[in-house]
Coordinates of C-alpha atoms and ligand atoms in Angstrom, one line a residue:
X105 CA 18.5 7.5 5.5
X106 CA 17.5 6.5 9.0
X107 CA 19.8 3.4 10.3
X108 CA 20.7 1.9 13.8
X109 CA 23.8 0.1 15.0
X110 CA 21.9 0.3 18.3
X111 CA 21.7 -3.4 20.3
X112 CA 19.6 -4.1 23.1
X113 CA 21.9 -6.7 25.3
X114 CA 18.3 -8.7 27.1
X115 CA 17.3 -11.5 24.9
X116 CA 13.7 -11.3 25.5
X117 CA 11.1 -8.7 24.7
X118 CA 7.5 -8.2 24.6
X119 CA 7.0 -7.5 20.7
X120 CA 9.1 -8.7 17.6
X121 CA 8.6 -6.5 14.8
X122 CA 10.2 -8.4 12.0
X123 CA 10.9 -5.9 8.8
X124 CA 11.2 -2.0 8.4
X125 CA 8.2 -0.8 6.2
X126 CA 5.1 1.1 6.9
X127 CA 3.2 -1.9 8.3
X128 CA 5.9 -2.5 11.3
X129 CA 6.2 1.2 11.9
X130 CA 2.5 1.8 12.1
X131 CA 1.9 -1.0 14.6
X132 CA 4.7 -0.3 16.6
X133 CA 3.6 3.5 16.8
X134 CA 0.3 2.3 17.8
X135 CA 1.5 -0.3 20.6
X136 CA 3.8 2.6 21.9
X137 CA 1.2 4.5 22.5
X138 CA -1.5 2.1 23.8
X139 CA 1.2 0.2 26.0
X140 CA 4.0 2.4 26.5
X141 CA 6.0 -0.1 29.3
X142 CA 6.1 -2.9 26.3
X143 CA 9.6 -3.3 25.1
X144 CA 9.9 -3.8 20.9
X145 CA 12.5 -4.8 18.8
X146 CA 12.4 -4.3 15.4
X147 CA 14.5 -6.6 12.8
X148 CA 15.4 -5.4 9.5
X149 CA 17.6 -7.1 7.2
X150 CA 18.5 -4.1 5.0
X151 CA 21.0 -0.7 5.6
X152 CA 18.0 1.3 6.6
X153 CA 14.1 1.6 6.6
X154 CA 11.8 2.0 4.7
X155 CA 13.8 0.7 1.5
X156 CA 11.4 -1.8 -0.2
X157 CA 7.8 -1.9 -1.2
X158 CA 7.3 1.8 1.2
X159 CA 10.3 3.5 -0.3
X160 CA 8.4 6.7 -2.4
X161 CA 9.9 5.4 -5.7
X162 CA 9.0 1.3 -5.2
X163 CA 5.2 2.6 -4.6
X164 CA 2.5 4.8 -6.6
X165 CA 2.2 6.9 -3.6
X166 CA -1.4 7.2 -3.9
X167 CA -3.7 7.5 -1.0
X168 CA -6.2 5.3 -2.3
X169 CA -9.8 6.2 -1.2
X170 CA -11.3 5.1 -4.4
X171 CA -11.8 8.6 -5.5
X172 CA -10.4 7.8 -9.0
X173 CA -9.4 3.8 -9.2
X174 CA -12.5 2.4 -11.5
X175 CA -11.0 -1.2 -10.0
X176 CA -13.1 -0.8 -6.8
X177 CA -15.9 0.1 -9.0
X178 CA -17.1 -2.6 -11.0
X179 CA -20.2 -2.7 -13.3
X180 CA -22.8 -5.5 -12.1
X181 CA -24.7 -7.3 -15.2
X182 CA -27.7 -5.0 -15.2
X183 CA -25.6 -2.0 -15.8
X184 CA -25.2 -0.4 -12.2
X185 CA -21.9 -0.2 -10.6
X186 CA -21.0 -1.5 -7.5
X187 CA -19.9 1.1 -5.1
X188 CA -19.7 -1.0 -2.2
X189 CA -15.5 -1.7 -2.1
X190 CA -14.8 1.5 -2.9
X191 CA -17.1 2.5 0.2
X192 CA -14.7 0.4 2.4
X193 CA -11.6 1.6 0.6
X194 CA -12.4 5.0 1.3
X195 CA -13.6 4.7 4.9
X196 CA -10.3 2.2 5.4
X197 CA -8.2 5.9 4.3
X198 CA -10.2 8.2 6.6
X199 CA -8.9 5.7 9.7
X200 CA -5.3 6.4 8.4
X201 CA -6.0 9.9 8.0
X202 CA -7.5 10.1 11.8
X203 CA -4.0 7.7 12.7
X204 CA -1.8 10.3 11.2
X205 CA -3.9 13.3 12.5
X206 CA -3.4 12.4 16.0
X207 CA 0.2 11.9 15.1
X208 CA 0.5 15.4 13.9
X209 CA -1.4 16.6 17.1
X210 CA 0.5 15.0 19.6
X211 CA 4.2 16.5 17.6
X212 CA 5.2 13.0 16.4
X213 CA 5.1 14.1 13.6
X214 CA 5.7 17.9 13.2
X215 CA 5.1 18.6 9.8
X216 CA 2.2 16.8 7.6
X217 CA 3.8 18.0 4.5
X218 CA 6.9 15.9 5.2
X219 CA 4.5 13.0 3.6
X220 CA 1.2 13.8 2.7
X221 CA 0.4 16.6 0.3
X222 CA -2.8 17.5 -1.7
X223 CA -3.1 16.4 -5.1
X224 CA -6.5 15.8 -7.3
X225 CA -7.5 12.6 -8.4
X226 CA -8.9 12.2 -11.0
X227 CA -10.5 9.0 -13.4
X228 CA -10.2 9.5 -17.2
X229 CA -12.0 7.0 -19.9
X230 CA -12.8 7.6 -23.6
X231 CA -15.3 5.2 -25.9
X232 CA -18.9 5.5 -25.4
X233 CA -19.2 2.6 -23.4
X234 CA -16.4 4.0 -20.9
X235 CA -18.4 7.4 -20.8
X236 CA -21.3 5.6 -19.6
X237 CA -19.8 3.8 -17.4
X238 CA -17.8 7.0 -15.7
X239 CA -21.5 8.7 -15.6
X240 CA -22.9 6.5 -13.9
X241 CA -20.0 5.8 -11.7
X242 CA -20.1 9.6 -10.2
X243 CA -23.7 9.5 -10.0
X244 CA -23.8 6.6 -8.2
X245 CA -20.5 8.1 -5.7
X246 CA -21.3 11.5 -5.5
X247 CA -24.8 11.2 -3.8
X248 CA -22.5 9.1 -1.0
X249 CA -21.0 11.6 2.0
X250 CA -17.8 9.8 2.0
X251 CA -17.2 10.8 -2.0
X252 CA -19.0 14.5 -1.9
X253 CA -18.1 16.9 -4.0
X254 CA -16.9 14.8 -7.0
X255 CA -16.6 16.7 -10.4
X256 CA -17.9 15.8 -13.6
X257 CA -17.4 16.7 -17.3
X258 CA -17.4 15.9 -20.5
X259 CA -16.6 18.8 -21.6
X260 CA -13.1 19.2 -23.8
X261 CA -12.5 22.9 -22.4
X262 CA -12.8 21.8 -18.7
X263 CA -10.7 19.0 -19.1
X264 CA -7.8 20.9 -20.8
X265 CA -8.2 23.4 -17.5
X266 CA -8.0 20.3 -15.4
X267 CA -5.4 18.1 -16.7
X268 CA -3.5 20.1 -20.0
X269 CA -1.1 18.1 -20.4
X270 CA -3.4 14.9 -20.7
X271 CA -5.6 17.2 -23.9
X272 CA -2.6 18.5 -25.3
X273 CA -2.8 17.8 -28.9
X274 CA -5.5 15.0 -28.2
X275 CA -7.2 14.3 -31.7
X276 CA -10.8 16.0 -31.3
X277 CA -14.3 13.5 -32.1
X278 CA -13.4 11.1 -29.3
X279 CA -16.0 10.8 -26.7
X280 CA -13.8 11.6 -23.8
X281 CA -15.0 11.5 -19.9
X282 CA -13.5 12.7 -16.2
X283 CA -14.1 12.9 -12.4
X284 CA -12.4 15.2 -10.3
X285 CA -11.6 14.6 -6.5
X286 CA -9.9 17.5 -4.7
X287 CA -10.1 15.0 -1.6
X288 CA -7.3 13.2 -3.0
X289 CA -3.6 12.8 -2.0
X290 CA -0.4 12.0 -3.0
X291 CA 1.5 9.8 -0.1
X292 CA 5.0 9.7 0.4
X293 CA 5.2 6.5 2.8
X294 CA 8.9 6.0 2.6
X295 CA 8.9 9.6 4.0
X296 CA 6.3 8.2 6.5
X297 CA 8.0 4.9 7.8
X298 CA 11.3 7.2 8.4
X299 CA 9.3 9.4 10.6
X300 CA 7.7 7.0 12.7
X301 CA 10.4 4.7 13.1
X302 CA 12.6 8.3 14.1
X303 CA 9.9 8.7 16.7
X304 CA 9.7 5.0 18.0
X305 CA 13.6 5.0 18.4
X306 CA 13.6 7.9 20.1
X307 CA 11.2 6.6 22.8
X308 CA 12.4 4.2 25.9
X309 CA 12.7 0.3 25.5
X310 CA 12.2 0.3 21.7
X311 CA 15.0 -0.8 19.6
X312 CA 15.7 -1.1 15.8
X313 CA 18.2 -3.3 14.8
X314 CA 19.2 -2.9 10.5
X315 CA 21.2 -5.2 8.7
X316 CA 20.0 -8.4 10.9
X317 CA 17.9 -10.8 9.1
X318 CA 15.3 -13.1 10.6
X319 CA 16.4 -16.9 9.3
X320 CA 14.1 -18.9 11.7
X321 CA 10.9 -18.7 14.3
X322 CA 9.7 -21.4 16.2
X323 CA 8.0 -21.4 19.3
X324 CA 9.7 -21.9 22.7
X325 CA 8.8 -24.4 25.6
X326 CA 8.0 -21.7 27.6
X327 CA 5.0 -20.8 24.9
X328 CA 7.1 -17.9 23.8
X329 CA 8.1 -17.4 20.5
X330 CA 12.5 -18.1 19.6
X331 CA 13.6 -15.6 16.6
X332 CA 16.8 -16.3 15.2
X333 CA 18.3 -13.2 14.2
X334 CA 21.9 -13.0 11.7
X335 CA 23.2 -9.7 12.4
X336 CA 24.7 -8.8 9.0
X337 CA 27.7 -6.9 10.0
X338 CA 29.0 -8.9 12.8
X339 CA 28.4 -11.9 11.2
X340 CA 27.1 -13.5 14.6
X341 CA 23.7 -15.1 15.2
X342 CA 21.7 -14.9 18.3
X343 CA 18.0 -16.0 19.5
X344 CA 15.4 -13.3 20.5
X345 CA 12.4 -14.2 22.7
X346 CA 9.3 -12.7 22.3
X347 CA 5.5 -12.6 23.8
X348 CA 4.3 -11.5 20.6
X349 CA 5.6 -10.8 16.5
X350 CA 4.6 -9.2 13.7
X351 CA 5.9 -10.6 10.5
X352 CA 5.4 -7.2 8.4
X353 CA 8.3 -8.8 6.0
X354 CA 6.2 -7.4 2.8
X355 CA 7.4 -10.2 0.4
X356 CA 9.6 -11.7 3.0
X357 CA 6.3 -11.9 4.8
X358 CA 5.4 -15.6 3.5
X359 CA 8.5 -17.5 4.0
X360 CA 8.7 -16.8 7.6
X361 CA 5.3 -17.2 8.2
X362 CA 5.7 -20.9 6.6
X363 CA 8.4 -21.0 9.1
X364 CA 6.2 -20.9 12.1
X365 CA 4.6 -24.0 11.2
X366 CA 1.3 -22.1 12.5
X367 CA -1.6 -24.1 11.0
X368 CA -2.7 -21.3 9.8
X369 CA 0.0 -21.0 7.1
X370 CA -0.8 -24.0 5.8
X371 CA -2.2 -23.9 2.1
X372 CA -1.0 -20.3 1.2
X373 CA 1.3 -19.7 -1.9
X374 CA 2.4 -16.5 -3.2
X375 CA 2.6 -15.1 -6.8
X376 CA 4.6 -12.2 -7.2
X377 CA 3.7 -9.2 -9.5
X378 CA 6.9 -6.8 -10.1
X379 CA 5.9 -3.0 -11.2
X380 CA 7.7 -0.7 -13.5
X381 CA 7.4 3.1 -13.9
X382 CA 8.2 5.7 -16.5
X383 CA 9.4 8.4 -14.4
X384 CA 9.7 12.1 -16.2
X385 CA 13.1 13.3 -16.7
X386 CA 11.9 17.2 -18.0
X387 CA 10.8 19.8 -15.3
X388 CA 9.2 21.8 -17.8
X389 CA 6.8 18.6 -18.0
X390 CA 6.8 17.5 -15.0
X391 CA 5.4 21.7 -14.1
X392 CA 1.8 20.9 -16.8
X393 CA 0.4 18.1 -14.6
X394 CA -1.0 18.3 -10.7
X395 CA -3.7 15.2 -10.6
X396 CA -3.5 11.8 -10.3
X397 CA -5.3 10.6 -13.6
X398 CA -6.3 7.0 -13.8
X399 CA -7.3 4.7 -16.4
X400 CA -9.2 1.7 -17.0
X401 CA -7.4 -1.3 -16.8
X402 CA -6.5 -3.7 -20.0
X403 CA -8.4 -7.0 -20.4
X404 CA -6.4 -9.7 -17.7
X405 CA -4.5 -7.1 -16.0
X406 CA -4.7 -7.7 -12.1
X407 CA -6.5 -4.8 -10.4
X408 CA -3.8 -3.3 -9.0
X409 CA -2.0 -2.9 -12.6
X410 CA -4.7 0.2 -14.0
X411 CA -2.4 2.7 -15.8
X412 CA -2.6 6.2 -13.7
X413 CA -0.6 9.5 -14.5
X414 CA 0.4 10.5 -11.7
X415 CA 1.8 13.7 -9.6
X416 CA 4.2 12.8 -6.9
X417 CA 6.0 15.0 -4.2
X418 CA 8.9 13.6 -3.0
X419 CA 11.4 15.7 -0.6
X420 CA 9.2 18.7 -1.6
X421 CA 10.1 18.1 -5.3
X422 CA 7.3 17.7 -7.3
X423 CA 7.6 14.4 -10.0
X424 CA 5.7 12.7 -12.5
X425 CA 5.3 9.3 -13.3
X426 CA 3.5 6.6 -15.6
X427 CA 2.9 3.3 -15.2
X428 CA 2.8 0.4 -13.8
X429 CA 4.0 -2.1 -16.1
X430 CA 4.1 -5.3 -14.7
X431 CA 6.6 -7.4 -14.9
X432 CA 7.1 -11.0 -13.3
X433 CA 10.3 -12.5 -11.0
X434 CA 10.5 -14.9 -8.8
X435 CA 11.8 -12.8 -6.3
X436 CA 9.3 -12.2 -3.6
X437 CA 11.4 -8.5 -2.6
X438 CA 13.2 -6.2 -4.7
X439 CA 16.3 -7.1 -2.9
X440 CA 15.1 -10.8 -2.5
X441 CA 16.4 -14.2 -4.1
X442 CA 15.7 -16.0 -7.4
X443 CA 14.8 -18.6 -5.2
X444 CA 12.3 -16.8 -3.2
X445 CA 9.3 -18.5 -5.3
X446 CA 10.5 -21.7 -5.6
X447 CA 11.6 -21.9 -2.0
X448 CA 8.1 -21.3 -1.2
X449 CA 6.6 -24.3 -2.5
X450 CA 5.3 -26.4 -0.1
X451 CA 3.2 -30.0 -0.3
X452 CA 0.3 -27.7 1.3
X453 CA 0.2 -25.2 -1.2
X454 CA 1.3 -26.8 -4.4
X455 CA -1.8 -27.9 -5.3
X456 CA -3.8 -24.2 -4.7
X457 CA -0.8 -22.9 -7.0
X458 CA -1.1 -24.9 -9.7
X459 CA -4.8 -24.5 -9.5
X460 CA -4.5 -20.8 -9.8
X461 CA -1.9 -20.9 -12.9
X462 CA -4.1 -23.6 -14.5
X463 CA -7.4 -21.3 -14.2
X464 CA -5.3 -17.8 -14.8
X465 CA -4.4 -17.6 -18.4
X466 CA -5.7 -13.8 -18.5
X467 CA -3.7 -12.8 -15.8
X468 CA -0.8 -15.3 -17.5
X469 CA -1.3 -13.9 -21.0
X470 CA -1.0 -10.0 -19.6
X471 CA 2.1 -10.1 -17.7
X472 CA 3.7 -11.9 -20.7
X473 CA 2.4 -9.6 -22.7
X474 CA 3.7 -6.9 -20.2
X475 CA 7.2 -8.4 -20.4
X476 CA 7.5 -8.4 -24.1
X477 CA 6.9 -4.5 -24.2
X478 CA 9.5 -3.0 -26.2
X479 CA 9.8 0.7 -24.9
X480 CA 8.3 2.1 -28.4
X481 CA 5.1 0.1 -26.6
X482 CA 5.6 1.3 -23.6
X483 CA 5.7 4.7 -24.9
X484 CA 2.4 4.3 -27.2
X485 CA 0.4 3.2 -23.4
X486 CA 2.0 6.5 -22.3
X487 CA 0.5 8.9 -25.3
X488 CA -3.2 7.5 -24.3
X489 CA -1.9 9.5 -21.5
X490 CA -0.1 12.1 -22.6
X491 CA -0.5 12.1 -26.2
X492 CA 2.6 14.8 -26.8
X493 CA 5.2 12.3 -25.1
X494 CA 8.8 11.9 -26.6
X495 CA 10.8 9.2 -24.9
X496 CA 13.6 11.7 -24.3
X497 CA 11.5 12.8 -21.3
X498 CA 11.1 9.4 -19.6
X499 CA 12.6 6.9 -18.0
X500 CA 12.3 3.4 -16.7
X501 CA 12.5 2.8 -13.1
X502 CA 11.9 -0.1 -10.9
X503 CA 9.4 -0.4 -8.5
X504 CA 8.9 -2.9 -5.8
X505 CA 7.8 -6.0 -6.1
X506 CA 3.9 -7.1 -4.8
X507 CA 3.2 -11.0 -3.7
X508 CA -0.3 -12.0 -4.1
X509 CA -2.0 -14.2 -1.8
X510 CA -2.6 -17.8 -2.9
X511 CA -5.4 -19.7 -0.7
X512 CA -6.9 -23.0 -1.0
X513 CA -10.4 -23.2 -2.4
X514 CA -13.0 -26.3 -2.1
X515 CA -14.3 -26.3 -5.1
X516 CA -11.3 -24.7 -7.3
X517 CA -8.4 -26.1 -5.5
X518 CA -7.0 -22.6 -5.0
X519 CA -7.4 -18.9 -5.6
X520 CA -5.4 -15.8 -6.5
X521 CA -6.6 -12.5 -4.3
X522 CA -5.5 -9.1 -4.7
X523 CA -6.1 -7.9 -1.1
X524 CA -4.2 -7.9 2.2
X525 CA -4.7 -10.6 4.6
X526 CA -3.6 -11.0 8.5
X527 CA -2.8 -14.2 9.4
X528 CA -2.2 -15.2 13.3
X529 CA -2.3 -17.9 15.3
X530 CA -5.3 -18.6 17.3
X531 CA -4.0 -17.5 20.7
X532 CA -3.1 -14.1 19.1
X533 CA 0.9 -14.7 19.8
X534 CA 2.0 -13.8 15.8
X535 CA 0.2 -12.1 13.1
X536 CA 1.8 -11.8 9.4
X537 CA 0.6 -9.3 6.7
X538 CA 0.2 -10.6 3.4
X539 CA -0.4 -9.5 -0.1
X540 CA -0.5 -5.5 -1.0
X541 CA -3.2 -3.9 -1.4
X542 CA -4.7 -1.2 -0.7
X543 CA -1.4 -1.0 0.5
X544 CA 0.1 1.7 2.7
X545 CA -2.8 4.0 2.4
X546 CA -4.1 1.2 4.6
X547 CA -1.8 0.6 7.0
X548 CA -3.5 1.8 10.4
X549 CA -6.9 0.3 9.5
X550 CA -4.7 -3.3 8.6
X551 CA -2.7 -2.5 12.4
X552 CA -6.3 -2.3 13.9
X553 CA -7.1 -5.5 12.5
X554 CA -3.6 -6.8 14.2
X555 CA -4.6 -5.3 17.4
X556 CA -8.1 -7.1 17.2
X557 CA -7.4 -10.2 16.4
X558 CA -4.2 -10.4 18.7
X559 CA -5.3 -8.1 21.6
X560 CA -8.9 -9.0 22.2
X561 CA -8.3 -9.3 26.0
X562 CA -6.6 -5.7 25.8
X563 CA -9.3 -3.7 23.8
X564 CA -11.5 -2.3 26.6
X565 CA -8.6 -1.1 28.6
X566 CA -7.1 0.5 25.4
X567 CA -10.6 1.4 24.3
X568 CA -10.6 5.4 25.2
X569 CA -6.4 5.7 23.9
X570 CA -7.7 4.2 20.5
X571 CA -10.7 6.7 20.1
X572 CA -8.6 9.4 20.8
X573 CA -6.5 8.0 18.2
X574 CA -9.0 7.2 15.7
X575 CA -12.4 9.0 16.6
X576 CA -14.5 7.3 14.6
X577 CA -13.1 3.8 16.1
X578 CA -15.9 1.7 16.7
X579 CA -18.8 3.3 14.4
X580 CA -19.2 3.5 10.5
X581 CA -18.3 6.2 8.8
X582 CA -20.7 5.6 5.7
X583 CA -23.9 5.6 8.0
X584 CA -22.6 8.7 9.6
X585 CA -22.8 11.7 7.1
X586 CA -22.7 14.3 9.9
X587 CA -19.5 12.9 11.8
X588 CA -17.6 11.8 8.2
X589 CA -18.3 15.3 7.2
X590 CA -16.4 16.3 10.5
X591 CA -13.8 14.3 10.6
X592 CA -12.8 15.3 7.0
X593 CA -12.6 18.7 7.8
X594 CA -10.4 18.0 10.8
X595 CA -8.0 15.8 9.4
X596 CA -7.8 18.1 5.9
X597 CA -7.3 21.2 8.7
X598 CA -4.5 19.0 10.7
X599 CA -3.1 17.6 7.7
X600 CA -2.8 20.9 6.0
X601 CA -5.0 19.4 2.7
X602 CA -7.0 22.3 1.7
X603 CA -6.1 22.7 -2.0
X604 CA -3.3 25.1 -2.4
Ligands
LIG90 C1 4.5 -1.0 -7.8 C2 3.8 -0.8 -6.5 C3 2.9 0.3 -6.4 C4 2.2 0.5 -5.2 N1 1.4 1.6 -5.1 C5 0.8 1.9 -4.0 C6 0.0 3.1 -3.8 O1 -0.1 3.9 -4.7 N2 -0.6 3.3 -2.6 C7 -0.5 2.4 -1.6 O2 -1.1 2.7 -0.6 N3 0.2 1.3 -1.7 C8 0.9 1.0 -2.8 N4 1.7 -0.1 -2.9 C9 1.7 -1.0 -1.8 C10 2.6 -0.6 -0.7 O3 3.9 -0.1 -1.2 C11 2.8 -1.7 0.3 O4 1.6 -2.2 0.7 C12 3.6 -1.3 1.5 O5 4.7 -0.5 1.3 C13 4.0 -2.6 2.3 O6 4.6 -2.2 3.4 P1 5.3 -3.4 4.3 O7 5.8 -2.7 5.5 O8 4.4 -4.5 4.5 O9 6.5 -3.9 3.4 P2 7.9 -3.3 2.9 O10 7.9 -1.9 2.8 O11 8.3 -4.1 1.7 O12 8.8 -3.7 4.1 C14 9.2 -5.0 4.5 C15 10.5 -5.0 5.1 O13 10.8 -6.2 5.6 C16 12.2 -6.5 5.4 N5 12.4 -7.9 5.5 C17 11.9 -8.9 4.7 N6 12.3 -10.1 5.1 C18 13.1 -9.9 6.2 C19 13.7 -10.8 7.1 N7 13.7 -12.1 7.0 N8 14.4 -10.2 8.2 C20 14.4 -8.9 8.4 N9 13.8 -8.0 7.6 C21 13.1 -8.5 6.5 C22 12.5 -5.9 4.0 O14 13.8 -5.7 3.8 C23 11.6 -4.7 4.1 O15 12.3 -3.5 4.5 C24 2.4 -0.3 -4.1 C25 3.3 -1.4 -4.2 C26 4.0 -1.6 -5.4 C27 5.0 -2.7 -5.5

């Protein structure tokens, strides 16, 4: 567990980073690199790093390219499926996969395997109509350079050589569809965030500072923004100056963002989603399964809620787990407060909240549903999975806790989204990450976004750092078969992802 009891005495520094997840880590990596002379202090309020939404357990750990999530796929009225998110979803992972490249490269990070590791991905329907659907979802994906190579069957015998624990004793008759990826990965970002933030610590003029918790920001006189810092073990406060912060708070993201008083920030609510996992107890299990297998989703689950079976590496061990079940809090973290949504009420937003719960009932109707599960159910959602499952072999953990955005909306009065948004202030001086998803798998494409919409003015001088960085910064990968092909093969070379 990676901690500091490190402090910087100066009171003023160029960047804030205010939270200890992948988000802060990746941008700070990237502003290390593009403006080494920058000082940064990072703020986070817990022990260590990297313990919330990015620790390996909290998250599914998948390094979503929409290789097997039938979410960024949806079928249009006449009967074709929309490829066009999962397109951006996937070229969004080849930037990280560039970002993390480089950092394997340049021996920031020296072994890929440390957090990334090869595992298929796979999408798995049964009922006619799902069949359909899946065959027209890999024809419409596999003639796409980005998604080449994408297996097919329908065939009972392939699929028990693919994924045998999934056809174990599966009742025979059903029509039964999958898709194989061998691109796909399983992503250990808690592993991830440690390693970056070991790195940025280890560099000149960067500081991380655990156990202090941001209570206020408010901009200074001097244009500047004033953090007010508790440091949790001294039990002292102090005020931090900065040129410019990033509020990559995950849940904790919204309240302080309100806290700016940016007008920005006005009108946006959160709704938080909490995730459950069954997590498999039994080696000899746990030894049957290597894919990532997901599902289609229930009617009026959010997107991010599609049931997946899922291989997971974690400190070289290999695990298996099922899930998520949602679940609802009103805590906006894992380690957060009761209060969290309450607190976060505002005149601006109430009216876009109660707009969403008013036109919701689905979503409403599925988490209570969720909630109610007894673990008998919870079990019978596992054995569409894994239909030889006895609970003895599983158990319930908890997993993090995701806020979804809440934004005003003319003609609806407000509007529930399941993406990520980066909010900041016109003149670039604070950005904040909200909502969750794509998530991690994300992050350097989101930190891009930050650098963009904070750092026009310093984009042509970092211009040649960030193409060696990313290579493909600047073009489209999807109207680029010959260089996606390329870059592929480097970063499955660098990150050591040829199949093993
Ligand atoms: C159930 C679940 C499954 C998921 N599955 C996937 C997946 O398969 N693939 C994927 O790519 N993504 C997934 N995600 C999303 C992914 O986990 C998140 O997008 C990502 O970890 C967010 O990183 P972050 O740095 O923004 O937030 P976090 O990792 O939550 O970090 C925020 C940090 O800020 C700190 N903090 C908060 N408030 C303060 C304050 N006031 N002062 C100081 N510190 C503060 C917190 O303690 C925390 O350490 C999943 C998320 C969940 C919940």
């Amino acid at each position: 567990m990676m901690s500091s009891t490190t402090t910087d005495s100066s009171s003023s520094v160029d960047v804030a980073l205010i939270g200890g997840g992948v988000m802060s880590a990746t941008l700070g990596v990237f502003l290390r690199q593009l403006q080494p002379d920058w000082r940064i202090s990072i703020f986070e309020r817990l022990d260590s790093v990297a313990e919330e939404s990015s620790d390996a357990w909290n998250n599914a750990g998948t390094g979503h390219s929409a290789l097997c999530e039938l979410n960024y796929t949806p079928q249009k009225a006449d009967g074709s499926v929309d490829i066009s998110k999962a397109v951006a979803v996937n070229e969004a992972f080849q930037i990280s996969r560039q970002f993390w490249s480089h950092l394997v490269e340049k021996d920031i990070i020296a072994s890929p395997r440390d957090f990334i590791t090869p595992v298929p991905h796979m999408s798995f329907v049964w009922g006619e109509a799902n069949v359909a659907f899946l065959r027209k979802r890999h024809e419409a994906l596999n003639a796409h350079p980005l998604f080449s190579g994408m297996e097919y069957s329908e065939d009972p015998a392939q699929m028990a050589q693919w994924m045998p624990l999934v056809m174990q004793a599966r009742p025979p008759g059903q029509p039964l569809a999958v898709t194989r990826s061998l691109n796909g990965t399983d992503v250990n970002y808690g592993a991830l965030t440690r390693l970056l933030f070991s790195y940025l610590t280890e560099t000149a003029g960067c500081t991380l500072h655990t156990k202090h918790d941001v209570l206020n920001i408010k901009r200074g006189p001097d244009g500047r923004w004033q953090i007010l810092v508790q440091d949790l073990r001294l039990n002292t406060q102090r005020t931090i100056n900065a040129r410019f912060v990033f509020i990559g708070a995950g849940g904790g993201a919204l309240s302080l963002l309100q806290k700016t008083g940016i007008p920005e920030a006005k009108g946006v609510g959160g709704f938080p989603v909490s995730g459950q996992f069954l997590r498999c107890t039994n080696p000899e299990i746990v030894a049957q399964h290597r894919a990532k297998v997901y599902g289609k989703a229930s009617v009026g689950a959010p997107p991010m809620s599609v049931p997946h079976l899922d291989t997971r590496m974690i400190d070289g061990k290999p695990a298996l787990l099922f899930g998520p079940y949602a679940g609802f809090s009103t805590r906006f973290l894992k380690h957060g407060s009761l209060m969290d949504l309450p607190r976060s009420i505002r005149p601006d937003n109430i009216k876009a909240i109660l707009s969403v719960a008013r036109d919701n009932w689905a979503l409403t109707k599925y988490l209570i549903e969720q909630v109610m599960q007894s673990n008998s159910e919870r079990m019978n959602a596992l054995r569409d999975f894994v239909p030889t499952a006895r609970s003895k072999d599983w158990e319930l953990v908890v997993a993090g806790q995701r806020v979804q955005i809440i934004k005003k909306d003319a003609q609806k009065g407000g509007v529930l989204q399941f993406g990520t948004e980066v909010i900041s202030s016109q003149d670039g001086s604070i950005a904040a990450l909200l909502g969750a998803s794509p998530g991690a798998s994300t992050a350097a494409p989101i930190m891009l976004t930050v650098l963009k919409k904070c750092f026009a003015e310093k984009l042509p001088e970092w211009d040649a750092k960030l193409k060696a960085m990313i290579p493909s910064y600047g073009q489209t990968l999807a109207n680029n078969p010959d260089l996606c092909a390329e870059l592929r093969d480097k970063t499955t070379k660098v990150l050591q992802l040829a199949d093993d």
